Amino acid sequence: EDQVTQSPEALRLQEGESSSLNCSYTVSGLRGLFWYRQDPGKGPEFLFTLYSAGEEKEKERLKATLTKKESFLHITAPKPEDSATYLCAVQADGRRMDSSYKLIFGSGTRLLVRP
Amino acid sequence: NAGVMQNPRHLVRRRGQEARLRCSPMKGHSHVYWYRQLPEEGLKFMVYLQKENIIDESGMPKERFSAEFPKEGPSILRIQQVVRGDSAAYFCASSPLLAGFLAKNIQYFGAGTRLSVL
């Protein structure tokens, strides 16, 4: 069964204290791995998509990396406005008979950055 | 506003009533997905539609739930005879027309409809 596990569930950082969020996944064929940010009361906001092991993407203080079993979201020198829930999702390979474009989400990591 | 539009943002229904949730995809997008987020839980896939076609409804409860995406107008998620357990945030996402089984797919989400069943 396709599965996504995110850790930690919650993370508190001081402003400027860098850290990483983990996303472990089990899927028989990976089409893509996605990172989203979700603020309270809002919909997920797309951040990155990664397609193959070794790939990296960067955006401001965020950097996403991908291996064959997991992805990391590195946050460098975070600011209070980076506080949000970060969601990881996978999409199965389209060559599978049971695949569609549906996303399988983890439960998220709630990040709080204190000033 | 070129984003995914969902309405209403908040919907209150009494047990046994019907709930209709609407989603207008981003301009140029022809694929729509519905997800449900129960309190303190992650997003769960419900259904994937293209214009006039349901492609994957593997995440839809077998009874009381239905979805459509007509040729004209928004996609509709319909919940009949709502129960308290239906209280959740319902999110719609859209993506552009794709080609090939390895086509890259990015889904953009709306702000959601928060359904409360009294």
CSV table of N, CA and C in Angstrom, one decimal, chain B residues 40-41 49 76 86 99:
chain,number,residue,atom,x,y,z
B,40,GLU,N,-7.8,17.2,12.6
B,40,GLU,CA,-6.5,16.5,13.1
B,40,GLU,C,-6.1,15.4,12.2
B,41,GLU,N,-6.5,15.4,11.0
B,41,GLU,CA,-6.1,14.3,10.0
B,41,GLU,C,-5.5,14.9,8.8
B,49,LEU,N,-11.8,14.0,-11.6
B,49,LEU,CA,-12.7,14.2,-12.7
B,49,LEU,C,-12.1,15.0,-13.8
B,76,ILE,N,-19.1,20.0,-9.0
B,76,ILE,CA,-19.9,19.9,-7.8
B,76,ILE,C,-19.7,18.6,-7.0
B,86,ASP,N,-19.5,13.9,8.6
B,86,ASP,CA,-19.1,14.5,7.4
B,86,ASP,C,-18.5,15.9,7.6
B,99,ALA,N,-0.7,14.8,-21.0
B,99,ALA,CA,-0.5,13.8,-22.1
B,99,ALA,C,0.5,12.8,-21.7
